[in-house]
């Protein structure tokens, strides 16, 4: 102790004196802060003005809305988007005084916006980010699924009414536009629309989440969307992020067994929308009553509407064409437009020169924005004289745009692709099948412990280029597997043009009591392609989808399959607008898993596959009945 005291004293003597910095009460005097309590930026150099407002709805809830007004705007049209993805971020993607740069977000066709001087308005839907109220995924219209007096239609109406009375620079005309979920909103806005709504442009819209958009395809659950459901519904501002503990989603979901087991591991029983998905695995009233194509099929086309579809839309490939088909019979005033481009989900507002390895010979996205979208908006917001054709569709294979009065651009004739027992593919015109060979069969073993990956491993999440391009991936890896039945035509000597949705007539048996059927129509390139060597022998998916066998007798009720019985399965594939060129071949692939995008069918019938247990998963032998009038794919021939 005697050694410690002198050391402490010496240290104390070496410390600087600080007593002069103390007040009488013994506290430190504050050093003045260099940060103001409130800072008001001056944006004099900006070419636009930002107004951040809360707009009241009819029930008193206020919705956060960002209004961007170009400097000098006078009697300008309003371009309006409603989003669950943060209006503030969408309107300030990059800190810039230039409007075109600030709104360079994935949902912004900024070149059209800036060139034509529109006022830009982006709003958080109720319950998300800066908006008040409760969030409900794709909030249904007022009715059996929504007893409240408010929905996305009324919110759009009330917002438009406020805008035309509170934005003096506007001409009182509004167009609503958006992609995906933001594309669902323009469809809701045209249900009992506000008189100032002069145009609607739903792009790649969410329409029917069970039949073929985000949540299911013909009953098969898109389990990789668990991440989206988790992040989108667990908090108002998407604070909770999906923990990515695996580099390969294939391994993650394989070890997780069922989608329900994975969801339970992540505490998703706390999430209202996930509980609804689990409670409604079949196409019951919960899904059918909120299907937007069914709703709009009962409405007159009162607002000019341009529906934009992507032919390789990896997220919402069903909805755009379904809405067009439902609305077309009610288009007495010719207000309905359709665009079909060679794009992934949302690619139309980016560079559309290629998709994965497939090249299109021009920037199809720029062409769409400048030559189709721009005149459509200008006509209804600015009285510009020109309008695009009712239908603009890109012909893949021949790589050109084509116009028509209606969709599909078909002759009304069909070509049947008829699988044969020797793995060949016969081409027959009209009738039922009419294959050239005798009846036979092709078998494969479907093992749920080794499901077929839908894209090369490691399988990443539903984001990034790997996800965007997967529908155009080379299908050779699948065709080489023993659990894929592959049928190939002879080399074509003349072009085969298709336009519309191929229809599958599958006759098959299984040793299980449930089964999934994945059918792909594929364009097989010549063995060598001089100008693009990597395309030699390429197997390009033109139209592909999955069907859950338990719904073969109807989508509303799941029923077990009779083991060993040869039964028919009829379903449609996504729309295509394609030319199989001379020198190419046509291929059909049939398989029983597409993993991990779609959950595995246990191949034993259980009441709810989302809740299947490890012991439910069994190996099954699948038999495709070939030849004659058994299995065939009906192609709609184009003009």
C-alpha positions as CSV (number, residue, x, y, z in Angstrom):
1,X,0.0,0.0,0.0
2,X,2.9,2.4,0.7
3,X,4.1,2.0,-2.9
4,X,0.6,2.7,-4.4
5,X,-0.1,6.1,-2.7
6,X,2.9,8.0,-4.2
7,X,2.1,6.7,-7.7
8,X,-1.6,7.9,-7.4
9,X,-0.4,11.3,-6.2
10,X,2.0,11.7,-9.0
11,X,-0.7,10.8,-11.6
12,X,-3.1,13.4,-10.1
13,X,-0.4,16.1,-10.2
14,X,0.1,15.3,-13.9
15,X,-3.6,15.8,-14.9
16,X,-4.5,19.2,-16.4
17,X,-6.7,21.5,-14.3
18,X,-10.3,21.5,-15.3
19,X,-12.0,23.4,-12.5
20,X,-12.3,26.6,-14.6
21,X,-14.7,24.7,-16.9
22,X,-17.2,24.0,-14.1
23,X,-20.1,26.2,-13.3
24,X,-21.1,27.1,-9.7
25,X,-23.3,24.0,-9.6
26,X,-20.3,21.8,-10.5
27,X,-21.5,20.9,-14.1
28,X,-19.7,21.4,-17.4
29,X,-20.5,24.5,-19.5
30,X,-21.9,23.4,-22.9
31,X,-19.8,23.8,-25.9
32,X,-22.1,25.3,-28.5
33,X,-23.4,22.7,-31.0
34,X,-22.5,23.1,-34.6
35,X,-25.7,21.3,-35.7
36,X,-28.9,23.5,-35.8
37,X,-32.0,22.4,-33.9
38,X,-33.9,22.5,-37.2
39,X,-32.2,22.7,-40.6
40,X,-34.2,23.9,-43.7
41,X,-32.4,23.0,-46.9
42,X,-32.5,25.5,-49.7
43,X,-33.2,23.9,-53.0
44,X,-33.0,27.0,-55.2
45,X,-30.8,25.1,-57.7
46,X,-33.3,22.2,-58.0
47,X,-35.4,21.9,-61.2
48,X,-38.3,20.7,-59.1
49,X,-40.1,21.3,-55.8
50,X,-40.9,18.6,-53.2
51,X,-44.0,18.8,-51.2
52,X,-44.4,16.2,-48.4
53,X,-48.1,16.0,-47.3
54,X,-50.5,13.9,-45.4
55,X,-53.8,13.5,-47.3
56,X,-56.9,12.7,-45.4
57,X,-59.1,9.8,-46.5
58,X,-62.9,9.5,-45.9
59,X,-62.4,7.6,-42.7
60,X,-60.0,10.1,-41.2
61,X,-56.8,8.1,-41.9
62,X,-54.0,10.2,-43.5
63,X,-51.8,8.8,-46.2
64,X,-48.2,10.0,-46.7
65,X,-47.8,11.5,-50.1
66,X,-44.8,13.0,-51.9
67,X,-45.5,15.5,-54.7
68,X,-42.7,16.5,-57.1
69,X,-43.6,19.6,-59.1
70,X,-41.2,20.6,-62.0
71,X,-40.1,24.3,-61.7
72,X,-42.3,26.4,-64.0
73,X,-45.0,23.8,-64.3
74,X,-48.4,25.2,-65.4
75,X,-51.4,23.1,-66.2
76,X,-49.4,19.9,-66.1
77,X,-50.8,16.4,-65.9
78,X,-50.2,14.4,-62.7
79,X,-48.5,11.0,-62.9
80,X,-49.6,9.1,-59.7
81,X,-48.3,5.9,-58.1
82,X,-49.5,4.2,-54.9
83,X,-46.9,1.9,-53.3
84,X,-46.2,-0.3,-50.2
85,X,-42.4,0.2,-50.8
86,X,-41.6,3.6,-49.3
87,X,-42.7,6.8,-51.2
88,X,-39.9,8.8,-49.7
89,X,-37.2,6.5,-51.0
90,X,-38.8,6.2,-54.4
91,X,-38.8,10.0,-54.8
92,X,-35.2,10.5,-53.6
93,X,-33.4,7.5,-54.9
94,X,-30.3,9.7,-55.4
95,X,-29.9,13.1,-53.7
96,X,-30.0,15.3,-56.8
97,X,-31.4,18.6,-57.9
98,X,-32.5,17.0,-61.2
99,X,-35.8,15.3,-61.1
100,X,-34.8,12.6,-63.6
101,X,-32.0,11.5,-61.3
102,X,-33.9,11.8,-58.1
103,X,-36.6,9.4,-59.3
104,X,-34.3,6.9,-61.0
105,X,-36.0,4.1,-59.0
106,X,-37.0,0.8,-60.4
107,X,-40.6,1.9,-60.7
108,X,-39.9,5.2,-62.5
109,X,-40.1,5.6,-66.3
110,X,-38.1,8.8,-65.7
111,X,-37.4,9.6,-69.3
112,X,-41.1,9.9,-70.1
113,X,-41.8,11.7,-66.8
114,X,-39.2,14.4,-67.4
115,X,-39.6,14.9,-71.2
116,X,-43.3,15.6,-70.9
117,X,-43.2,17.7,-67.7
118,X,-45.6,15.7,-65.5
119,X,-46.1,16.4,-61.8
120,X,-45.0,13.2,-60.0
121,X,-47.0,12.0,-57.0
122,X,-46.0,8.9,-55.0
123,X,-48.1,7.7,-52.0
124,X,-47.5,5.1,-49.3
125,X,-50.6,2.8,-49.1
126,X,-52.3,2.7,-45.8
127,X,-50.4,1.0,-43.1
128,X,-47.0,1.2,-44.8
129,X,-44.1,3.5,-44.1
130,X,-45.4,7.1,-43.5
131,X,-49.1,6.4,-43.9
132,X,-51.5,5.9,-41.1
133,X,-54.0,3.0,-40.8
134,X,-53.7,-0.8,-40.9
135,X,-51.9,-2.7,-43.7
136,X,-53.6,-5.6,-45.4
137,X,-51.8,-7.4,-48.3
138,X,-53.6,-6.4,-51.5
139,X,-56.4,-5.0,-49.5
140,X,-59.6,-6.5,-50.9
141,X,-62.5,-4.2,-52.1
142,X,-65.3,-3.4,-49.6
143,X,-67.4,-6.5,-49.4
144,X,-67.3,-10.0,-47.8
145,X,-63.5,-9.9,-47.4
146,X,-63.4,-6.3,-46.2
147,X,-66.3,-5.0,-44.1
148,X,-64.7,-1.6,-43.7
149,X,-65.8,1.3,-45.9
150,X,-62.3,1.9,-47.3
151,X,-60.1,0.0,-49.7
152,X,-57.5,0.8,-52.4
153,X,-60.2,2.0,-54.8
154,X,-61.6,4.6,-52.3
155,X,-58.1,5.6,-51.2
156,X,-57.1,6.3,-54.8
157,X,-60.4,8.2,-55.3
158,X,-59.9,10.4,-52.2
159,X,-56.3,11.1,-53.1
160,X,-57.1,12.1,-56.6
161,X,-59.8,14.4,-55.4
162,X,-57.4,16.1,-53.0
163,X,-54.7,16.5,-55.6
164,X,-56.8,18.2,-58.2
165,X,-58.0,20.7,-55.6
166,X,-54.6,21.3,-53.9
167,X,-52.0,21.2,-56.6
168,X,-52.5,24.5,-58.5
169,X,-49.9,23.7,-61.1
170,X,-51.9,20.8,-62.4
171,X,-54.5,20.7,-65.2
172,X,-56.8,18.6,-63.2
173,X,-55.9,15.4,-65.1
174,X,-54.4,12.3,-63.4
175,X,-52.9,9.1,-64.7
176,X,-52.1,6.3,-62.3
177,X,-49.1,4.0,-63.1
178,X,-47.1,1.3,-61.4
179,X,-45.4,-2.1,-61.6
180,X,-46.2,-5.3,-59.7
181,X,-47.9,-4.4,-56.4
182,X,-47.7,-0.8,-57.6
183,X,-49.4,-2.2,-60.8
184,X,-52.2,-3.7,-58.7
185,X,-53.1,-0.2,-57.6
186,X,-53.9,1.2,-61.0
187,X,-56.4,-1.6,-61.4
188,X,-58.0,-0.9,-58.1
189,X,-58.3,2.8,-59.0
190,X,-60.4,2.1,-62.1
191,X,-63.1,0.4,-60.0
192,X,-65.6,3.3,-59.5
193,X,-63.0,5.8,-60.6
194,X,-62.7,9.5,-59.9
195,X,-63.7,11.7,-62.8
196,X,-60.2,13.3,-62.9
197,X,-58.6,9.9,-63.5
198,X,-58.0,10.0,-67.2
199,X,-55.6,7.0,-67.7
200,X,-54.3,3.9,-66.0
201,X,-51.1,2.0,-66.8
202,X,-50.9,-1.2,-64.7
203,X,-47.6,-2.9,-65.5
204,X,-46.9,-6.6,-64.5
205,X,-49.8,-6.3,-62.0
206,X,-50.6,-8.7,-59.2
207,X,-54.0,-10.0,-60.2
208,X,-54.7,-13.5,-58.9
209,X,-52.3,-14.7,-56.3
210,X,-53.5,-18.3,-56.4
211,X,-54.0,-19.0,-60.0
212,X,-50.7,-17.8,-61.4
213,X,-49.1,-14.7,-59.8
214,X,-47.1,-14.3,-56.6
215,X,-48.3,-16.9,-54.1
216,X,-49.4,-20.0,-56.0
217,X,-49.4,-21.4,-59.6
218,X,-52.3,-23.8,-60.1
219,X,-52.1,-24.6,-56.4
220,X,-48.4,-25.1,-56.1
221,X,-47.1,-22.7,-53.4
222,X,-44.2,-20.4,-54.3
223,X,-42.4,-21.0,-51.0
224,X,-39.4,-18.7,-51.8
225,X,-41.9,-15.9,-51.3
226,X,-41.8,-16.6,-47.5
227,X,-39.1,-14.0,-47.3
228,X,-41.3,-11.4,-49.0
229,X,-44.2,-12.1,-46.8
230,X,-42.0,-12.0,-43.7
231,X,-40.4,-8.7,-44.5
232,X,-43.5,-7.0,-46.0
233,X,-45.9,-7.8,-43.2
234,X,-43.9,-8.0,-40.0
235,X,-43.6,-4.3,-39.6
236,X,-44.8,-1.0,-41.1
237,X,-41.3,-0.1,-42.4
238,X,-40.0,-3.5,-43.3
239,X,-37.6,-3.4,-40.3
240,X,-37.4,-7.1,-39.9
241,X,-35.1,-8.8,-42.4
242,X,-35.2,-12.5,-43.4
243,X,-32.1,-14.1,-41.9
244,X,-30.2,-15.6,-44.8
245,X,-28.3,-18.5,-43.1
246,X,-27.7,-20.5,-46.3
247,X,-25.9,-19.7,-49.5
248,X,-28.2,-22.1,-51.4
249,X,-32.0,-21.8,-51.0
250,X,-32.3,-25.3,-52.4
251,X,-30.5,-26.8,-49.4
252,X,-32.3,-24.5,-47.0
253,X,-35.8,-25.5,-48.1
254,X,-34.9,-29.1,-48.5
255,X,-33.8,-29.3,-44.9
256,X,-36.8,-27.3,-43.8
257,X,-39.2,-30.0,-45.2
258,X,-42.4,-28.0,-45.7
259,X,-43.1,-24.3,-46.2
260,X,-45.1,-24.4,-43.0
261,X,-42.2,-25.8,-41.0
262,X,-39.9,-23.1,-42.4
263,X,-42.4,-20.4,-41.5
264,X,-42.8,-21.7,-38.0
265,X,-39.1,-21.6,-37.5
266,X,-39.2,-17.9,-38.3
267,X,-42.2,-17.1,-36.1
268,X,-44.5,-16.4,-39.0
269,X,-47.6,-17.6,-37.2
270,X,-47.6,-14.0,-35.8
271,X,-48.3,-12.7,-39.4
272,X,-51.9,-12.2,-40.5
273,X,-51.3,-12.8,-44.2
274,X,-49.3,-16.0,-43.7
275,X,-52.1,-17.4,-41.5
276,X,-54.6,-16.6,-44.3
277,X,-52.3,-18.5,-46.9
278,X,-52.2,-21.5,-44.6
279,X,-55.9,-21.4,-44.0
280,X,-56.7,-21.2,-47.8
281,X,-54.5,-23.7,-49.7
282,X,-57.2,-24.2,-52.3
283,X,-59.0,-21.8,-54.6
284,X,-61.8,-20.9,-52.3
285,X,-63.8,-17.7,-51.9
286,X,-60.8,-16.0,-50.2
287,X,-58.9,-16.1,-53.4
288,X,-61.6,-15.9,-56.1
289,X,-63.5,-13.0,-54.6
290,X,-60.4,-10.8,-54.6
291,X,-59.1,-11.9,-58.1
292,X,-58.8,-8.6,-59.9
293,X,-59.7,-10.1,-63.4
294,X,-63.0,-11.4,-62.0
295,X,-63.8,-8.0,-60.5
296,X,-62.9,-6.0,-63.6
297,X,-64.8,-8.5,-65.8
298,X,-67.9,-7.1,-64.2
299,X,-67.0,-3.4,-64.8
300,X,-67.3,-1.3,-67.9
301,X,-64.0,0.0,-69.2
302,X,-64.6,3.6,-68.2
303,X,-60.9,4.7,-67.9
304,X,-58.4,4.3,-70.8
305,X,-56.2,1.5,-69.5
306,X,-52.9,0.3,-70.9
307,X,-52.0,-3.2,-69.5
308,X,-48.3,-4.0,-69.8
309,X,-47.2,-7.7,-69.8
310,X,-43.8,-9.3,-69.8
311,X,-43.5,-12.5,-71.7
312,X,-40.9,-13.9,-69.3
313,X,-42.3,-12.3,-66.1
314,X,-40.8,-14.4,-63.3
315,X,-43.2,-13.0,-60.7
316,X,-46.6,-12.0,-62.2
317,X,-46.8,-13.8,-65.5
318,X,-50.5,-14.5,-65.2
319,X,-52.2,-11.3,-64.3
320,X,-51.8,-8.9,-67.2
321,X,-53.2,-11.2,-69.8
322,X,-55.9,-12.4,-67.5
323,X,-57.1,-8.8,-66.8
324,X,-57.0,-8.0,-70.5
325,X,-59.1,-11.1,-71.4
326,X,-61.6,-10.2,-68.7
327,X,-61.9,-6.5,-69.7
328,X,-61.9,-6.9,-73.5
329,X,-65.6,-7.9,-73.8
330,X,-66.7,-4.7,-72.0
331,X,-64.5,-2.3,-74.1
332,X,-67.3,-0.8,-76.2
333,X,-65.6,2.6,-76.3
334,X,-62.1,1.2,-77.3
335,X,-60.3,2.4,-74.2
336,X,-58.3,-0.9,-73.6
337,X,-54.7,-1.3,-74.7
338,X,-52.2,-4.2,-74.3
339,X,-48.4,-4.3,-74.5
340,X,-46.5,-7.6,-74.5
341,X,-42.8,-7.2,-74.4
342,X,-39.8,-9.7,-74.2
343,X,-39.0,-8.8,-70.6
344,X,-38.6,-10.0,-67.1
345,X,-40.8,-8.4,-64.3
346,X,-40.5,-4.7,-64.7
347,X,-37.8,-4.7,-67.4
348,X,-39.9,-2.4,-69.6
349,X,-38.6,0.7,-67.7
350,X,-35.0,-0.4,-68.0
351,X,-32.7,-1.7,-70.8
352,X,-34.7,-4.2,-72.9
353,X,-31.9,-5.2,-75.3
354,X,-31.5,-8.7,-73.9
355,X,-32.7,-11.1,-71.3
356,X,-30.0,-13.3,-70.0
357,X,-28.4,-14.9,-73.0
358,X,-31.2,-14.0,-75.4
359,X,-30.7,-10.9,-77.5
360,X,-33.5,-8.9,-79.1
361,X,-31.6,-6.7,-81.6
362,X,-32.8,-3.4,-80.1
363,X,-33.6,-1.7,-76.8
364,X,-37.2,-2.9,-76.5
365,X,-37.7,-1.1,-73.2
366,X,-36.8,2.3,-74.7
367,X,-39.0,1.6,-77.7
368,X,-42.0,0.9,-75.4
369,X,-41.5,4.0,-73.3
370,X,-41.0,6.4,-76.2
371,X,-43.3,5.0,-78.8
372,X,-46.1,3.4,-76.8
373,X,-46.3,4.6,-73.2
374,X,-45.4,8.2,-74.0
375,X,-48.1,8.9,-76.6
376,X,-50.7,7.1,-74.5
377,X,-50.1,9.3,-71.5
378,X,-49.7,12.5,-73.6
379,X,-53.0,11.8,-75.4
380,X,-55.0,11.6,-72.2
381,X,-53.1,14.1,-70.0
382,X,-52.1,16.7,-72.7
383,X,-54.5,16.2,-75.6
384,X,-51.7,15.0,-77.9
385,X,-53.3,13.7,-81.1
386,X,-51.6,10.3,-81.5
387,X,-52.5,7.1,-79.8
388,X,-50.7,3.7,-80.0
389,X,-52.4,0.7,-81.5
390,X,-54.7,-1.3,-79.2
391,X,-52.2,-4.1,-79.1
392,X,-48.4,-3.8,-79.4
393,X,-46.6,-7.1,-79.0
394,X,-43.0,-8.1,-79.6
395,X,-42.5,-11.2,-81.7
396,X,-39.6,-13.2,-80.1
397,X,-37.6,-15.3,-82.4
398,X,-38.0,-12.9,-85.2
399,X,-37.3,-9.9,-82.9
400,X,-39.8,-7.3,-84.1
401,X,-42.8,-5.3,-82.9
402,X,-46.2,-6.0,-84.3
403,X,-49.5,-4.2,-83.8
404,X,-53.1,-5.6,-83.9
405,X,-56.6,-4.7,-82.9
406,X,-56.8,-7.4,-80.2
407,X,-54.9,-10.2,-78.5
408,X,-53.9,-12.9,-79.2
409,X,-52.6,-12.4,-82.7
410,X,-53.7,-15.8,-83.7
411,X,-55.3,-17.4,-86.8
412,X,-57.7,-19.5,-84.7
413,X,-55.9,-22.6,-85.9
414,X,-53.8,-24.8,-83.6
415,X,-50.7,-27.1,-83.8
416,X,-50.5,-30.0,-81.4
417,X,-47.2,-31.2,-79.9
418,X,-47.7,-34.9,-79.4
419,X,-45.1,-36.8,-77.3
420,X,-44.3,-40.3,-78.6
421,X,-43.0,-43.3,-76.7
422,X,-39.6,-43.1,-78.4
423,X,-39.1,-39.5,-77.0
424,X,-39.8,-37.9,-80.3
425,X,-42.4,-35.1,-80.6
426,X,-44.9,-35.2,-83.5
427,X,-46.5,-32.0,-84.9
428,X,-50.1,-32.4,-85.9
429,X,-52.6,-29.8,-87.0
430,X,-56.0,-29.5,-85.3
431,X,-58.1,-32.3,-83.7
432,X,-57.2,-34.1,-80.5
433,X,-53.6,-35.1,-80.4
434,X,-53.4,-37.2,-83.6
435,X,-49.9,-38.4,-83.0
436,X,-48.3,-40.6,-85.6
437,X,-47.1,-43.3,-83.3
438,X,-49.0,-46.0,-81.5
439,X,-50.1,-45.6,-77.9
440,X,-47.3,-46.1,-75.4
441,X,-45.8,-44.5,-72.3
442,X,-42.7,-42.9,-70.8
443,X,-41.8,-43.3,-67.2
444,X,-39.6,-41.6,-64.7
445,X,-39.1,-41.7,-60.9
446,X,-39.9,-38.6,-58.9
447,X,-37.9,-38.5,-55.7
448,X,-38.8,-35.7,-53.3
449,X,-35.4,-36.0,-51.6
450,X,-33.8,-35.0,-54.9
451,X,-36.2,-32.4,-56.4
452,X,-35.4,-30.8,-59.7
453,X,-33.9,-27.2,-59.3
454,X,-35.7,-24.6,-61.3
455,X,-32.4,-22.8,-61.9
456,X,-28.8,-23.8,-61.5
457,X,-27.5,-24.2,-57.9
458,X,-26.6,-22.5,-55.7
459,X,-30.1,-21.1,-55.9
460,X,-30.3,-17.5,-54.7
461,X,-33.3,-15.6,-53.3
462,X,-36.0,-14.0,-55.4
463,X,-33.9,-11.0,-56.3
464,X,-30.9,-10.1,-58.5
465,X,-30.1,-11.1,-62.1
466,X,-30.2,-14.8,-61.3
467,X,-33.9,-14.5,-60.4
468,X,-34.7,-12.0,-63.2
469,X,-33.3,-14.3,-65.9
470,X,-34.3,-17.8,-64.8
471,X,-37.2,-18.2,-67.2
472,X,-34.8,-17.8,-70.1
473,X,-32.1,-20.1,-68.6
474,X,-30.8,-23.0,-70.8
475,X,-33.0,-26.0,-70.0
476,X,-30.3,-28.6,-71.0
477,X,-29.5,-29.3,-67.4
478,X,-33.0,-30.5,-66.8
479,X,-33.3,-32.4,-70.1
480,X,-30.3,-34.5,-69.1
481,X,-31.9,-35.7,-65.8
482,X,-33.6,-39.2,-65.7
483,X,-36.5,-37.7,-63.8
484,X,-37.5,-35.4,-66.7
485,X,-39.4,-36.8,-69.7
486,X,-38.1,-35.0,-72.8
487,X,-39.6,-35.1,-76.2
488,X,-38.0,-33.4,-79.3
489,X,-39.3,-32.7,-82.8
490,X,-37.4,-33.1,-86.0
491,X,-35.6,-30.0,-87.3
492,X,-38.1,-27.5,-88.6
493,X,-38.1,-26.7,-92.3
494,X,-40.6,-23.8,-92.0
495,X,-41.3,-21.3,-89.2
496,X,-43.9,-22.0,-86.6
497,X,-45.5,-18.9,-85.2
498,X,-47.5,-19.1,-82.0
499,X,-49.5,-16.3,-80.3
500,X,-51.5,-16.8,-77.1
501,X,-51.6,-19.4,-74.3
502,X,-50.6,-23.0,-75.0
503,X,-52.9,-25.6,-73.5
504,X,-51.7,-28.8,-71.9
505,X,-53.7,-32.0,-72.3
506,X,-51.7,-34.5,-70.1
507,X,-52.7,-38.1,-69.5
508,X,-50.6,-39.6,-66.8
509,X,-50.5,-42.0,-63.8
510,X,-48.6,-42.0,-60.6
511,X,-47.9,-44.7,-58.0
512,X,-48.5,-42.0,-55.4
513,X,-51.8,-40.3,-54.4
514,X,-50.8,-36.8,-55.3
515,X,-48.4,-35.3,-57.9
516,X,-47.2,-32.1,-59.5
517,X,-46.8,-31.8,-63.2
518,X,-44.4,-29.2,-64.8
519,X,-44.7,-28.8,-68.5
520,X,-42.3,-26.8,-70.6
521,X,-42.5,-25.8,-74.3
522,X,-38.9,-25.1,-75.4
523,X,-37.2,-23.7,-78.5
524,X,-34.1,-25.7,-79.2
525,X,-31.5,-23.8,-81.1
526,X,-29.3,-25.3,-83.9
527,X,-26.2,-27.0,-82.6
528,X,-24.1,-24.1,-83.8
529,X,-25.1,-20.4,-83.9
530,X,-22.4,-18.4,-85.8
531,X,-23.1,-14.9,-84.5
532,X,-23.6,-16.1,-80.9
533,X,-21.7,-19.3,-80.2
534,X,-23.0,-19.6,-76.6
535,X,-26.5,-20.2,-78.1
536,X,-25.5,-23.4,-79.9
537,X,-28.0,-26.1,-78.8
538,X,-29.6,-23.7,-76.3
539,X,-32.9,-24.8,-74.9
540,X,-35.0,-21.7,-74.4
541,X,-38.2,-22.0,-72.4
542,X,-41.0,-20.3,-74.3
543,X,-43.9,-21.2,-72.1
544,X,-43.6,-23.2,-68.8
545,X,-45.7,-23.7,-65.7
546,X,-46.7,-26.1,-62.9
547,X,-50.0,-27.8,-62.0
548,X,-50.8,-29.5,-58.7
549,X,-52.5,-32.8,-59.4
550,X,-54.9,-32.7,-56.5
551,X,-56.9,-30.0,-58.3
552,X,-57.4,-32.0,-61.5
553,X,-61.2,-32.1,-60.8
554,X,-61.5,-28.5,-59.8
555,X,-59.5,-25.8,-58.0
556,X,-61.8,-25.3,-55.1
557,X,-61.4,-28.7,-53.5
558,X,-58.3,-30.9,-53.2
559,X,-58.8,-34.6,-53.9
560,X,-56.4,-37.6,-53.8
561,X,-55.3,-39.1,-57.1
562,X,-56.1,-42.8,-57.7
563,X,-52.8,-44.6,-57.6
564,X,-51.9,-46.3,-60.9
565,X,-54.9,-44.8,-62.8
566,X,-54.2,-43.0,-66.1
567,X,-56.0,-39.7,-65.6
568,X,-56.3,-36.4,-67.6
569,X,-54.8,-33.1,-66.4
570,X,-55.8,-30.0,-68.4
571,X,-54.3,-26.6,-67.8
572,X,-53.0,-23.5,-69.6
573,X,-49.4,-22.3,-69.9
574,X,-48.4,-18.6,-69.9
575,X,-49.0,-16.6,-73.1
576,X,-46.3,-16.5,-75.7
577,X,-45.7,-14.6,-78.9
578,X,-42.9,-16.5,-80.6
579,X,-41.6,-17.9,-83.8
580,X,-39.7,-21.2,-83.9
581,X,-37.4,-20.6,-86.8
582,X,-36.3,-23.1,-89.5
583,X,-33.3,-25.1,-88.3
584,X,-34.6,-25.1,-84.8
585,X,-36.5,-27.9,-83.0
586,X,-39.4,-27.8,-80.6
587,X,-39.1,-29.7,-77.3
588,X,-41.6,-30.6,-74.5
589,X,-40.3,-31.4,-71.0
590,X,-42.4,-32.9,-68.3
591,X,-41.3,-33.3,-64.7
592,X,-42.8,-33.4,-61.2
593,X,-40.8,-30.8,-59.2
594,X,-39.5,-27.3,-59.7
595,X,-37.7,-26.6,-56.5
596,X,-37.2,-24.6,-54.3
597,X,-39.4,-21.9,-56.0
598,X,-42.4,-24.3,-55.5
599,X,-42.8,-26.4,-52.4
600,X,-42.4,-30.2,-52.9
601,X,-45.4,-32.3,-53.4
602,X,-45.1,-35.1,-50.9
603,X,-46.7,-37.4,-53.4
604,X,-48.8,-38.8,-50.6
605,X,-52.2,-37.0,-50.3
606,X,-52.4,-34.8,-47.2
607,X,-55.1,-32.3,-46.4
608,X,-52.6,-29.3,-46.6
609,X,-49.2,-29.6,-48.3
610,X,-48.0,-26.5,-46.5
611,X,-48.2,-28.5,-43.3
612,X,-46.8,-31.8,-44.6
613,X,-44.7,-33.9,-42.2
614,X,-41.3,-35.6,-43.1
615,X,-43.0,-39.0,-43.3
616,X,-45.4,-37.9,-45.9
617,X,-42.8,-37.5,-48.6
618,X,-42.5,-40.6,-50.8
619,X,-40.9,-41.6,-54.1
620,X,-43.3,-42.2,-56.9
621,X,-43.1,-43.5,-60.5
622,X,-44.8,-41.2,-63.0
623,X,-46.0,-42.5,-66.3
624,X,-46.8,-40.2,-69.2
625,X,-49.2,-41.8,-71.7
626,X,-48.0,-41.0,-75.2
627,X,-49.2,-41.3,-78.8
628,X,-52.6,-41.0,-80.4
629,X,-55.0,-38.7,-78.6
630,X,-53.4,-39.0,-75.1
631,X,-50.9,-36.4,-74.1
632,X,-50.4,-33.3,-76.2
633,X,-49.8,-29.6,-76.0
634,X,-52.1,-27.4,-78.1
635,X,-50.3,-24.4,-79.5
636,X,-52.3,-21.3,-80.8
637,X,-50.9,-20.5,-84.2
638,X,-50.1,-16.9,-84.9
639,X,-50.7,-14.9,-88.0
